[in-house]
Every structure is written in structure tokens, then in C-alpha cells.
PDB file of C-alpha atoms in Angstrom:
ATOM      1  CA  MET A1330     -13.140 -23.489 -15.125  1.00 77.00           C
ATOM      2  CA  LYS A1331     -11.823 -24.995 -18.339  1.00 84.00           C
ATOM      3  CA  ILE A1332      -8.602 -23.326 -19.439  1.00 90.00           C
ATOM      4  CA  ALA A1333      -8.703 -22.757 -23.200  1.00 93.00           C
ATOM      5  CA  VAL A1334      -7.954 -19.855 -25.502  1.00 97.00           C
ATOM      6  CA  GLY A1335     -11.068 -17.782 -26.078  1.00 96.00           C
ATOM      7  CA  ASN A1336     -12.770 -18.786 -22.844  1.00 97.00           C
ATOM      8  CA  THR A1337     -14.185 -15.956 -20.783  1.00 97.00           C
ATOM      9  CA  LEU A1338     -13.520 -15.665 -17.057  1.00 97.00           C
ATOM     10  CA  PRO A1339     -16.293 -15.493 -14.455  1.00 97.00           C
ATOM     11  CA  PRO A1340     -16.901 -11.817 -13.656  1.00 98.00           C
ATOM     12  CA  PHE A1341     -16.236 -10.156 -10.306  1.00 98.00           C
ATOM     13  CA  ARG A1342     -19.003  -7.667  -9.624  1.00 97.00           C
ATOM     14  CA  VAL A1343     -19.274  -4.847  -7.112  1.00 97.00           C
ATOM     15  CA  GLU A1344     -22.896  -3.747  -6.885  1.00 97.00           C
ATOM     16  CA  CYS A1345     -22.147  -0.428  -5.213  1.00 96.00           C
ATOM     17  CA  VAL A1346     -18.703   1.153  -4.895  1.00 96.00           C
ATOM     18  CA  SER A1347     -18.978   2.526  -1.411  1.00 95.00           C
ATOM     19  CA  PRO A1348     -17.728   5.901  -0.185  1.00 94.00           C
ATOM     20  CA  GLU A1349     -16.994   4.148   3.120  1.00 94.00           C
ATOM     21  CA  GLY A1350     -14.703   1.780   1.268  1.00 95.00           C
ATOM     22  CA  MET A1351     -12.902   4.774  -0.237  1.00 95.00           C
ATOM     23  CA  LYS A1352     -12.204   6.065   3.266  1.00 95.00           C
ATOM     24  CA  ALA A1353     -10.657   2.707   4.133  1.00 96.00           C
ATOM     25  CA  TRP A1354      -8.529   2.750   0.951  1.00 96.00           C
ATOM     26  CA  ALA A1355      -7.368   6.283   1.712  1.00 94.00           C
ATOM     27  CA  GLY A1356      -5.856   4.736   4.825  1.00 95.00           C
ATOM     28  CA  PHE A1357      -4.363   1.702   3.056  1.00 96.00           C
ATOM     29  CA  LEU A1358      -2.773   4.002   0.448  1.00 94.00           C
ATOM     30  CA  ARG A1359      -1.877   6.805   2.944  1.00 91.00           C
ATOM     31  CA  ASP A1360      -3.560   9.014   0.338  1.00 86.00           C
ATOM     32  CA  PRO A1361      -5.456  11.993   1.777  1.00 81.00           C
ATOM     33  CA  ASN A1362      -6.590  13.295  -1.640  1.00 85.00           C
ATOM     34  CA  PRO A1363     -10.051  14.787  -0.928  1.00 88.00           C
ATOM     35  CA  ILE A1364     -11.516  13.707  -4.280  1.00 90.00           C
ATOM     36  CA  HIS A1365     -11.844  10.248  -2.675  1.00 92.00           C
ATOM     37  CA  LEU A1366     -13.495  11.594   0.474  1.00 91.00           C
ATOM     38  CA  ASP A1367     -15.484  14.746  -0.163  1.00 92.00           C
ATOM     39  CA  PRO A1368     -17.926  15.305  -3.064  1.00 93.00           C
ATOM     40  CA  ARG A1369     -17.333  19.070  -2.739  1.00 93.00           C
ATOM     41  CA  ALA A1370     -13.673  18.545  -3.649  1.00 89.00           C
ATOM     42  CA  VAL A1371     -14.705  16.595  -6.744  1.00 89.00           C
ATOM     43  CA  LYS A1372     -17.149  19.312  -7.748  1.00 90.00           C
ATOM     44  CA  SER A1373     -14.596  22.078  -7.245  1.00 87.00           C
ATOM     45  CA  LYS A1374     -12.290  20.348  -9.742  1.00 81.00           C
ATOM     46  CA  GLY A1375     -15.056  19.929 -12.294  1.00 83.00           C
ATOM     47  CA  LEU A1376     -14.845  16.145 -12.112  1.00 85.00           C
ATOM     48  CA  GLY A1377     -18.466  15.456 -11.195  1.00 90.00           C
ATOM     49  CA  ASP A1378     -20.440  15.484  -7.979  1.00 93.00           C
ATOM     50  CA  ARG A1379     -19.614  12.125  -6.411  1.00 95.00           C
ATOM     51  CA  VAL A1380     -16.443  10.896  -4.719  1.00 95.00           C
ATOM     52  CA  ILE A1381     -13.989   9.071  -6.999  1.00 95.00           C
ATOM     53  CA  ASN A1382     -12.727   5.590  -6.201  1.00 96.00           C
ATOM     54  CA  GLN A1383      -8.979   5.107  -5.916  1.00 95.00           C
ATOM     55  CA  GLY A1384      -7.432   3.653  -9.096  1.00 95.00           C
ATOM     56  CA  PRO A1385      -5.636   0.837  -7.228  1.00 96.00           C
ATOM     57  CA  ALA A1386      -8.964  -0.212  -5.672  1.00 97.00           C
ATOM     58  CA  ASN A1387     -10.378  -0.540  -9.185  1.00 98.00           C
ATOM     59  CA  LEU A1388      -7.369  -2.622 -10.167  1.00 98.00           C
ATOM     60  CA  ALA A1389      -7.869  -4.799  -7.086  1.00 98.00           C
ATOM     61  CA  TYR A1390     -11.333  -5.781  -8.415  1.00 98.00           C
ATOM     62  CA  VAL A1391      -9.645  -7.037 -11.592  1.00 98.00           C
ATOM     63  CA  ILE A1392      -7.144  -9.004  -9.503  1.00 98.00           C
ATOM     64  CA  ASN A1393     -10.017 -10.511  -7.477  1.00 98.00           C
ATOM     65  CA  MET A1394     -11.619 -11.671 -10.725  1.00 98.00           C
ATOM     66  CA  LEU A1395      -8.356 -13.354 -11.807  1.00 98.00           C
ATOM     67  CA  GLN A1396      -7.796 -15.015  -8.441  1.00 97.00           C
ATOM     68  CA  ARG A1397     -11.335 -16.400  -8.351  1.00 96.00           C
ATOM     69  CA  ALA A1398     -11.007 -17.743 -11.886  1.00 96.00           C
ATOM     70  CA  PHE A1399      -7.669 -19.427 -11.160  1.00 95.00           C
ATOM     71  CA  PRO A1400      -7.367 -20.381  -7.464  1.00 91.00           C
ATOM     72  CA  GLY A1401      -3.774 -21.282  -6.638  1.00 89.00           C
ATOM     73  CA  ALA A1402      -2.386 -19.474  -9.662  1.00 94.00           C
ATOM     74  CA  MET A1403       0.318 -16.849  -9.399  1.00 96.00           C
ATOM     75  CA  ILE A1404      -0.132 -13.576 -11.211  1.00 98.00           C
ATOM     76  CA  ARG A1405       3.145 -12.931 -13.034  1.00 98.00           C
ATOM     77  CA  THR A1406       2.453  -9.681 -14.866  1.00 98.00           C
ATOM     78  CA  LEU A1407      -0.151  -6.955 -15.110  1.00 98.00           C
ATOM     79  CA  ASP A1408      -0.145  -4.211 -17.727  1.00 98.00           C
ATOM     80  CA  ILE A1409      -3.016  -1.868 -16.987  1.00 98.00           C
ATOM     81  CA  ARG A1410      -4.398   1.424 -18.262  1.00 98.00           C
ATOM     82  CA  TYR A1411      -6.703   3.520 -16.122  1.00 97.00           C
ATOM     83  CA  VAL A1412      -9.034   4.961 -18.732  1.00 96.00           C
ATOM     84  CA  ASP A1413     -11.777   6.550 -16.619  1.00 95.00           C
ATOM     85  CA  ASN A1414     -12.921   7.216 -13.066  1.00 94.00           C
ATOM     86  CA  VAL A1415     -15.283   5.115 -10.952  1.00 96.00           C
ATOM     87  CA  PHE A1416     -17.690   7.146  -8.828  1.00 96.00           C
ATOM     88  CA  GLY A1417     -19.263   6.455  -5.465  1.00 96.00           C
ATOM     89  CA  GLY A1418     -22.444   4.390  -5.746  1.00 95.00           C
ATOM     90  CA  GLU A1419     -21.625   2.931  -9.165  1.00 96.00           C
ATOM     91  CA  ALA A1420     -21.783  -0.755 -10.037  1.00 97.00           C
ATOM     92  CA  VAL A1421     -18.648  -2.166 -11.673  1.00 98.00           C
ATOM     93  CA  GLU A1422     -17.783  -5.554 -13.099  1.00 98.00           C
ATOM     94  CA  ALA A1423     -14.351  -7.033 -13.826  1.00 98.00           C
ATOM     95  CA  SER A1424     -14.130  -9.599 -16.599  1.00 98.00           C
ATOM     96  CA  GLY A1425     -11.552 -11.241 -18.800  1.00 98.00           C
ATOM     97  CA  LYS A1426     -10.763 -13.635 -21.606  1.00 98.00           C
ATOM     98  CA  ILE A1427      -7.911 -16.107 -22.148  1.00 98.00           C
ATOM     99  CA  THR A1428      -5.855 -15.096 -25.170  1.00 98.00           C
ATOM    100  CA  GLN A1429      -2.757 -17.314 -25.008  1.00 97.00           C
ATOM    101  CA  LEU A1430      -1.778 -20.585 -23.430  1.00 96.00           C
ATOM    102  CA  SER A1431       1.450 -22.558 -23.077  1.00 95.00           C
ATOM    103  CA  GLU A1432       2.642 -25.370 -20.827  1.00 91.00           C
ATOM    104  CA  SER A1433       6.100 -26.134 -19.519  1.00 87.00           C
ATOM    105  CA  ALA A1434       7.888 -27.319 -16.374  1.00 83.00           C
ATOM    106  CA  GLY A1435       4.684 -28.499 -14.714  1.00 85.00           C
ATOM    107  CA  GLU A1436       2.747 -25.314 -15.069  1.00 91.00           C
ATOM    108  CA  ILE A1437       0.384 -23.637 -17.481  1.00 94.00           C
ATOM    109  CA  ARG A1438       1.212 -20.072 -18.418  1.00 95.00           C
ATOM    110  CA  LEU A1439      -1.710 -18.101 -19.706  1.00 96.00           C
ATOM    111  CA  ALA A1440      -2.358 -14.581 -20.909  1.00 98.00           C
ATOM    112  CA  CYS A1441      -5.670 -12.785 -20.470  1.00 98.00           C
ATOM    113  CA  GLU A1442      -7.282  -9.591 -21.612  1.00 98.00           C
ATOM    114  CA  VAL A1443      -8.916  -7.922 -18.639  1.00 98.00           C
ATOM    115  CA  VAL A1444     -11.351  -5.076 -18.278  1.00 98.00           C
ATOM    116  CA  LEU A1445     -13.299  -3.307 -15.540  1.00 98.00           C
ATOM    117  CA  ARG A1446     -16.555  -1.749 -16.717  1.00 98.00           C
ATOM    118  CA  ALA A1447     -18.718   0.778 -14.947  1.00 97.00           C
ATOM    119  CA  GLU A1448     -22.353  -0.064 -15.536  1.00 94.00           C
ATOM    120  CA  ALA A1449     -23.879   2.121 -18.247  1.00 85.00           C
ATOM    121  CA  ARG A1450     -20.581   3.913 -18.958  1.00 93.00           C
ATOM    122  CA  GLY A1451     -18.093   1.341 -20.224  1.00 96.00           C
ATOM    123  CA  ALA A1452     -14.453   0.488 -19.584  1.00 98.00           C
ATOM    124  CA  VAL A1453     -12.648   2.218 -16.747  1.00 98.00           C
ATOM    125  CA  ILE A1454      -9.633  -0.123 -16.678  1.00 98.00           C
ATOM    126  CA  SER A1455      -8.275  -2.237 -19.502  1.00 98.00           C
ATOM    127  CA  GLY A1456      -5.154  -4.291 -19.931  1.00 98.00           C
ATOM    128  CA  THR A1457      -3.517  -7.689 -19.918  1.00 98.00           C
ATOM    129  CA  ALA A1458      -2.395 -10.176 -17.305  1.00 98.00           C
ATOM    130  CA  THR A1459      -0.269 -13.292 -17.333  1.00 98.00           C
ATOM    131  CA  LEU A1460      -0.583 -16.055 -14.762  1.00 98.00           C
ATOM    132  CA  CYS A1461       1.042 -19.369 -13.958  1.00 96.00           C
ATOM    133  CA  VAL A1462      -1.240 -22.207 -12.952  1.00 92.00           C
ATOM    134  CA  PRO A1463       0.143 -25.512 -11.608  1.00 86.00           C
ATOM    135  CA  VAL A1464      -0.801 -28.388 -13.948  1.00 83.00           C
ATOM    136  CA  GLY A1465      -3.668 -30.461 -12.571  1.00 73.00           C
ATOM    137  CA  THR A1466      -5.434 -27.653 -10.692  1.00 65.00           C
TER     138      THR A1466
ATOM    139  CA  MET B  25       0.426  26.804 -28.819  1.00 64.00           C
ATOM    140  CA  GLN B  26       2.278  23.885 -30.427  1.00 69.00           C
ATOM    141  CA  ALA B  27       4.044  21.069 -28.633  1.00 69.00           C
ATOM    142  CA  SER B  28       7.365  22.110 -30.167  1.00 72.00           C
ATOM    143  CA  SER B  29       7.091  25.595 -28.648  1.00 82.00           C
ATOM    144  CA  LEU B  30       6.567  24.402 -25.068  1.00 86.00           C
ATOM    145  CA  PRO B  31       9.254  25.133 -22.482  1.00 89.00           C
ATOM    146  CA  PRO B  32      11.091  21.982 -21.393  1.00 90.00           C
ATOM    147  CA  PRO B  33       9.921  20.143 -18.276  1.00 93.00           C
ATOM    148  CA  PRO B  34      12.108  19.942 -15.172  1.00 93.00           C
ATOM    149  CA  GLN B  35      15.062  17.590 -15.609  1.00 95.00           C
ATOM    150  CA  VAL B  36      14.220  14.869 -13.117  1.00 97.00           C
ATOM    151  CA  ALA B  37      15.139  11.615 -14.868  1.00 97.00           C
ATOM    152  CA  GLY B  38      17.406   9.524 -12.677  1.00 97.00           C
ATOM    153  CA  ILE B  39      16.327  10.993  -9.340  1.00 97.00           C
ATOM    154  CA  SER B  40      16.354   8.211  -6.761  1.00 97.00           C
ATOM    155  CA  LEU B  41      13.149   6.896  -5.224  1.00 97.00           C
ATOM    156  CA  THR B  42      14.870   4.498  -2.879  1.00 97.00           C
ATOM    157  CA  GLY B  43      12.994   4.098   0.390  1.00 96.00           C
ATOM    158  CA  ARG B  44      14.399   5.018   3.750  1.00 92.00           C
ATOM    159  CA  ALA B  45      12.738   2.278   5.811  1.00 93.00           C
ATOM    160  CA  PRO B  46      11.469  -1.252   5.167  1.00 95.00           C
ATOM    161  CA  TYR B  47       7.793  -1.741   4.385  1.00 96.00           C
ATOM    162  CA  VAL B  48       5.828  -4.531   6.050  1.00 97.00           C
ATOM    163  CA  ILE B  49       2.340  -5.605   4.892  1.00 97.00           C
ATOM    164  CA  SER B  50       0.476  -6.035   8.144  1.00 97.00           C
ATOM    165  CA  ARG B  51      -1.673  -9.142   8.418  1.00 97.00           C
ATOM    166  CA  GLN B  52      -4.445  -7.055   9.980  1.00 97.00           C
ATOM    167  CA  GLU B  53      -4.392  -4.430   7.221  1.00 97.00           C
ATOM    168  CA  ASN B  54      -4.396  -7.127   4.533  1.00 98.00           C
ATOM    169  CA  LEU B  55      -7.481  -8.603   6.215  1.00 97.00           C
ATOM    170  CA  GLU B  56      -9.203  -5.202   6.299  1.00 97.00           C
ATOM    171  CA  LEU B  57      -8.310  -4.527   2.660  1.00 97.00           C
ATOM    172  CA  CYS B  58      -9.788  -7.857   1.564  1.00 97.00           C
ATOM    173  CA  GLU B  59     -12.887  -7.351   3.698  1.00 96.00           C
ATOM    174  CA  SER B  60     -13.414  -3.897   2.164  1.00 95.00           C
ATOM    175  CA  MET B  61     -13.995  -5.721  -1.152  1.00 96.00           C
ATOM    176  CA  GLY B  62     -16.048  -8.546   0.299  1.00 94.00           C
ATOM    177  CA  ILE B  63     -13.395 -11.206  -0.213  1.00 96.00           C
ATOM    178  CA  VAL B  64     -11.559 -13.541   2.131  1.00 95.00           C
ATOM    179  CA  PRO B  65      -7.772 -13.235   2.444  1.00 95.00           C
ATOM    180  CA  SER B  66      -5.532 -16.067   1.316  1.00 91.00           C
ATOM    181  CA  GLY B  67      -5.445 -18.913   3.834  1.00 85.00           C
ATOM    182  CA  ASP B  68      -1.637 -18.850   3.867  1.00 91.00           C
ATOM    183  CA  ASP B  69       0.652 -15.854   4.326  1.00 95.00           C
ATOM    184  CA  ARG B  70       0.177 -14.440   0.823  1.00 97.00           C
ATOM    185  CA  ALA B  71      -0.943 -10.819   0.747  1.00 98.00           C
ATOM    186  CA  HIS B  72      -3.362  -9.424  -1.808  1.00 98.00           C
ATOM    187  CA  PRO B  73      -1.366  -8.744  -5.016  1.00 98.00           C
ATOM    188  CA  ILE B  74      -2.558  -5.108  -5.068  1.00 98.00           C
ATOM    189  CA  TYR B  75       0.092  -4.557  -2.412  1.00 98.00           C
ATOM    190  CA  PHE B  76       2.531  -4.338  -5.311  1.00 98.00           C
ATOM    191  CA  PHE B  77       1.159  -0.834  -5.744  1.00 98.00           C
ATOM    192  CA  ILE B  78       0.618   0.030  -2.082  1.00 97.00           C
ATOM    193  CA  ALA B  79       3.949  -1.261  -0.790  1.00 98.00           C
ATOM    194  CA  THR B  80       6.031   0.429  -3.466  1.00 98.00           C
ATOM    195  CA  GLN B  81       4.094   3.680  -3.324  1.00 96.00           C
ATOM    196  CA  ILE B  82       4.399   3.975   0.445  1.00 96.00           C
ATOM    197  CA  GLY B  83       7.847   2.426   0.723  1.00 96.00           C
ATOM    198  CA  MET B  84       9.544   4.638  -1.852  1.00 96.00           C
ATOM    199  CA  GLY B  85      11.649   7.508  -0.654  1.00 85.00           C
ATOM    200  CA  MET B  86       9.033  10.228  -1.235  1.00 93.00           C
ATOM    201  CA  THR B  87       5.352  10.787  -0.753  1.00 91.00           C
ATOM    202  CA  VAL B  88       3.314  11.435  -3.891  1.00 89.00           C
ATOM    203  CA  ALA B  89       3.200  15.097  -2.866  1.00 91.00           C
ATOM    204  CA  GLU B  90       6.999  15.200  -2.595  1.00 94.00           C
ATOM    205  CA  LEU B  91       7.390  13.409  -5.906  1.00 95.00           C
ATOM    206  CA  CYS B  92       5.112  15.973  -7.527  1.00 94.00           C
ATOM    207  CA  ALA B  93       7.088  18.789  -5.907  1.00 96.00           C
ATOM    208  CA  VAL B  94      10.309  17.430  -7.390  1.00 96.00           C
ATOM    209  CA  CYS B  95       8.559  17.772 -10.753  1.00 96.00           C
ATOM    210  CA  GLU B  96       7.604  21.370  -9.818  1.00 95.00           C
ATOM    211  CA  PHE B  97       3.947  20.344  -9.630  1.00 94.00           C
ATOM    212  CA  ASN B  98       1.508  20.984  -6.805  1.00 91.00           C
ATOM    213  CA  VAL B  99      -0.211  17.758  -5.765  1.00 88.00           C
ATOM    214  CA  ASP B 100      -3.397  19.782  -5.144  1.00 84.00           C
ATOM    215  CA  ASP B 101      -3.593  20.362  -8.904  1.00 85.00           C
ATOM    216  CA  GLY B 102      -4.598  16.729  -9.344  1.00 83.00           C
ATOM    217  CA  PRO B 103      -2.041  14.237 -10.648  1.00 89.00           C
ATOM    218  CA  MET B 104      -3.778  11.331 -12.440  1.00 89.00           C
ATOM    219  CA  ILE B 105      -2.420   7.818 -12.744  1.00 93.00           C
ATOM    220  CA  VAL B 106      -2.737   6.520 -16.303  1.00 95.00           C
ATOM    221  CA  SER B 107      -0.970   3.167 -16.295  1.00 97.00           C
ATOM    222  CA  SER B 108       0.656   0.530 -14.118  1.00 97.00           C
ATOM    223  CA  LYS B 109       2.868  -2.373 -15.079  1.00 98.00           C
ATOM    224  CA  VAL B 110       4.179  -4.993 -12.706  1.00 98.00           C
ATOM    225  CA  GLU B 111       6.207  -8.163 -13.041  1.00 98.00           C
ATOM    226  CA  PHE B 112       6.225 -10.446 -10.024  1.00 98.00           C
ATOM    227  CA  SER B 113       9.079 -12.844  -9.248  1.00 98.00           C
ATOM    228  CA  GLN B 114       7.431 -14.004  -6.021  1.00 97.00           C
ATOM    229  CA  SER B 115       4.136 -13.635  -4.233  1.00 97.00           C
ATOM    230  CA  LEU B 116       3.882 -10.903  -1.613  1.00 98.00           C
ATOM    231  CA  LEU B 117       3.702 -12.073   1.986  1.00 98.00           C
ATOM    232  CA  VAL B 118       2.245 -10.506   5.098  1.00 98.00           C
ATOM    233  CA  GLU B 119       4.586  -9.649   7.986  1.00 97.00           C
ATOM    234  CA  GLN B 120       7.596  -9.801   5.638  1.00 97.00           C
ATOM    235  CA  ALA B 121       9.900  -6.788   5.467  1.00 97.00           C
ATOM    236  CA  TYR B 122      10.497  -5.390   1.988  1.00 98.00           C
ATOM    237  CA  ARG B 123      12.723  -2.626   0.726  1.00 97.00           C
ATOM    238  CA  VAL B 124      11.974  -0.336  -2.184  1.00 98.00           C
ATOM    239  CA  THR B 125      14.489   1.039  -4.653  1.00 98.00           C
ATOM    240  CA  GLY B 126      13.809   2.948  -7.819  1.00 97.00           C
ATOM    241  CA  GLU B 127      14.089   6.115  -9.827  1.00 97.00           C
ATOM    242  CA  ILE B 128      12.264   8.542 -12.034  1.00 98.00           C
ATOM    243  CA  VAL B 129      12.549   7.266 -15.614  1.00 98.00           C
ATOM    244  CA  ASN B 130      11.448  10.422 -17.406  1.00 97.00           C
ATOM    245  CA  LEU B 131       9.218  13.466 -17.454  1.00 97.00           C
ATOM    246  CA  THR B 132       7.895  14.334 -20.896  1.00 96.00           C
ATOM    247  CA  ARG B 133       5.933  17.460 -21.788  1.00 95.00           C
ATOM    248  CA  LYS B 134       3.017  17.230 -24.214  1.00 93.00           C
ATOM    249  CA  LEU B 135       0.057  19.251 -25.367  1.00 90.00           C
ATOM    250  CA  SER B 136      -3.360  17.742 -24.738  1.00 85.00           C
ATOM    251  CA  ARG B 137      -6.301  18.988 -26.771  1.00 81.00           C
ATOM    252  CA  LYS B 138      -8.547  18.410 -23.778  1.00 77.00           C
ATOM    253  CA  ILE B 139      -6.585  19.759 -20.814  1.00 80.00           C
ATOM    254  CA  GLY B 140      -3.735  21.838 -22.206  1.00 87.00           C
ATOM    255  CA  VAL B 141      -0.111  21.289 -21.250  1.00 92.00           C
ATOM    256  CA  ILE B 142       0.619  18.013 -19.477  1.00 93.00           C
ATOM    257  CA  ASP B 143       3.727  16.316 -18.192  1.00 95.00           C
ATOM    258  CA  MET B 144       3.905  12.532 -18.335  1.00 97.00           C
ATOM    259  CA  LEU B 145       5.816  11.258 -15.309  1.00 98.00           C
ATOM    260  CA  GLU B 146       7.198   7.722 -15.494  1.00 98.00           C
ATOM    261  CA  TYR B 147       8.929   6.057 -12.572  1.00 98.00           C
ATOM    262  CA  ARG B 148      10.114   2.540 -11.801  1.00 98.00           C
ATOM    263  CA  LEU B 149      10.170   0.881  -8.392  1.00 98.00           C
ATOM    264  CA  ASN B 150      11.692  -2.429  -7.335  1.00 98.00           C
ATOM    265  CA  LEU B 151      10.571  -4.385  -4.306  1.00 98.00           C
ATOM    266  CA  SER B 152      12.995  -6.840  -2.765  1.00 98.00           C
ATOM    267  CA  ARG B 153      13.595  -8.743   0.426  1.00 97.00           C
ATOM    268  CA  PRO B 154      16.198  -7.337   2.818  1.00 95.00           C
ATOM    269  CA  ASP B 155      18.755  -9.863   1.497  1.00 96.00           C
ATOM    270  CA  GLY B 156      18.283  -8.432  -2.006  1.00 96.00           C
ATOM    271  CA  THR B 157      16.076 -11.201  -3.407  1.00 98.00           C
ATOM    272  CA  PRO B 158      13.890  -9.509  -6.035  1.00 98.00           C
ATOM    273  CA  VAL B 159      10.137  -9.733  -5.560  1.00 98.00           C
ATOM    274  CA  LEU B 160       8.710  -7.426  -8.209  1.00 98.00           C
ATOM    275  CA  VAL B 161       9.360  -4.476 -10.458  1.00 98.00           C
ATOM    276  CA  THR B 162       6.658  -1.965 -11.284  1.00 98.00           C
ATOM    277  CA  THR B 163       6.443   1.043 -13.572  1.00 98.00           C
ATOM    278  CA  SER B 164       3.832   3.771 -13.174  1.00 97.00           C
ATOM    279  CA  VAL B 165       2.886   6.631 -15.469  1.00 98.00           C
ATOM    280  CA  TRP B 166       1.068   9.702 -14.161  1.00 96.00           C
ATOM    281  CA  VAL B 167      -0.270  12.766 -15.927  1.00 94.00           C
ATOM    282  CA  LEU B 168       0.546  16.082 -14.290  1.00 95.00           C
ATOM    283  CA  PRO B 169      -1.898  18.568 -15.830  1.00 91.00           C
ATOM    284  CA  ARG B 170      -0.221  21.971 -16.159  1.00 89.00           C
ATOM    285  CA  GLY B 171      -3.061  23.780 -17.886  1.00 79.00           C
ATOM    286  CA  ASN B 172      -1.592  27.011 -19.209  1.00 66.00           C
ATOM    287  CA  SER B 173       0.641  27.584 -16.202  1.00 59.00           C
ATOM    288  CA  THR B 174       4.049  26.685 -17.698  1.00 57.00           C
TER     289      THR B 174
END
């Protein structure tokens, strides 16, 4: 993709956040919190009636979007706010926009606004990222 | 109740979160993590960058439940992560040992109109190679909802 301030990044979409995936992430994170595994636990806390995706999994979708937009780039910083939950079965889409650009020492340093949106509900993660991209890629 | 009338939170700033054992990102687990999102892992030894969170969280000296307990909070009452910051010096690699150091930065008590008394827990974790070479530093903020139990 063309790297220029104002350009939007190709989205990374998950059509259905799967409860099975949440079980896998509970293992990756060594996190046995039942709100990710059992809808009854979510209901008992008054948080809804579907299992809740792990926040780091939501952030990983944003990272996937950045890595697909800039293959070979290195993510240097992330500054992220988790503003809402993602529930089992929802569709989510990570997107971004280039906000700053500079070049030095053979690499392009760029800043992006990033967001993860749950379909029909809005932003669930928002923040900024900076990346370094080798010149010529 | 007003924020100024709240009892102070536990004094936990400065408590060490240095890990007891090295953390290694397994190649197999990195593969499974990528596959769980329908993506292909890096063709070289780079791990998915989300391991900044996983490696520091697991490699620090306490579980989340223990960290909550230090703050006199029961993990079953539902801590909620609100923000993450990370600054990478290097990419994360699979099958590379890392050590975690860090500390609690602060615990601040506030009054939320929605959920009552809350404590904001901020802690910082550093990931480095065994020789001390820094790899990343990350700061997390969690809300510990106290309700009216303080």
C-alpha cells in the first residue's frame, strides 16, 4: 500500500469471534476467568449473556491489521485503550489511518490511529501505534 | 459519598513484580495462537507481537489473582483491563528465554458514577534477554471495582 499521511489501512476482519477461540486464549494467557468460558458466569455478573473475548485477543486483531498493511515492518509502540467488551459470535473489524510520517537512517517511521469496532456497536479498542518500515519495501 | 471522603487504597506502589523463572515463547504455542486468528506465523523466528502482553503477564512474579490479592481485591470480583502501552526495542522471538522485571507504579482510588468506588492499578513490566539486553517495556492499567465494599 502507498504510505502517505491520511491513507487508511486495509481492515482485518473477524466474521465471528468464536467461543472455541476464547478457550484457546484462556490457555495462552493462563487465564481461567469464567467470563471467557461460561455464559452463566457472564450473566451472573450482569455483563450480558454471551462469553466475553479476552482483551489481548482483541488487541491481537489490531496487530494483525498493522502487520498485513506493512509486511516486514517492526511495531515500535502501541498505546491502547480497551473501551468495551467483545462478545462471542460478534463480528469485529480492525482498521487504521496513517497520521504521521518521517524518514531517517534508511527507514520510514510512521504513526497510525487504530481502532477495533464491533459490528453494530462501535469501538471496543482505540489507540495509536508507531512502526518502522525499511525504505524500499 | 465524595471522592475526598474515601478511605485510602492499600499502599502497594513499589512492590516488585520481578519474575522467578524465565519465560519462553514456544514455537508450537505461537503457531496455535496465530492459527486461532486465521493467520500464518512469521516465516522466521519472530513471535506474534501480542506476546508482549502474554510473556510479561505470565512471566511476572505473581499471577493476576495474586496481584489483586496484594491490592486487597478478590480476583473473582472482576478486574478489568483499561489500557496497555508497550515500547519495543526488539522483536520477540520464539524459543528465546526472557526474564521479566517490574513493579507496581501506583494504586489510586476514585469514585465512578457508574460502578461506585474503583481503584486504578498501574504496573510496569520490562522484558529482557538473560544477558540484560532490553526487549520491551509495557505499562498496564486495570480497574478494580470495589462497589461500596471499602
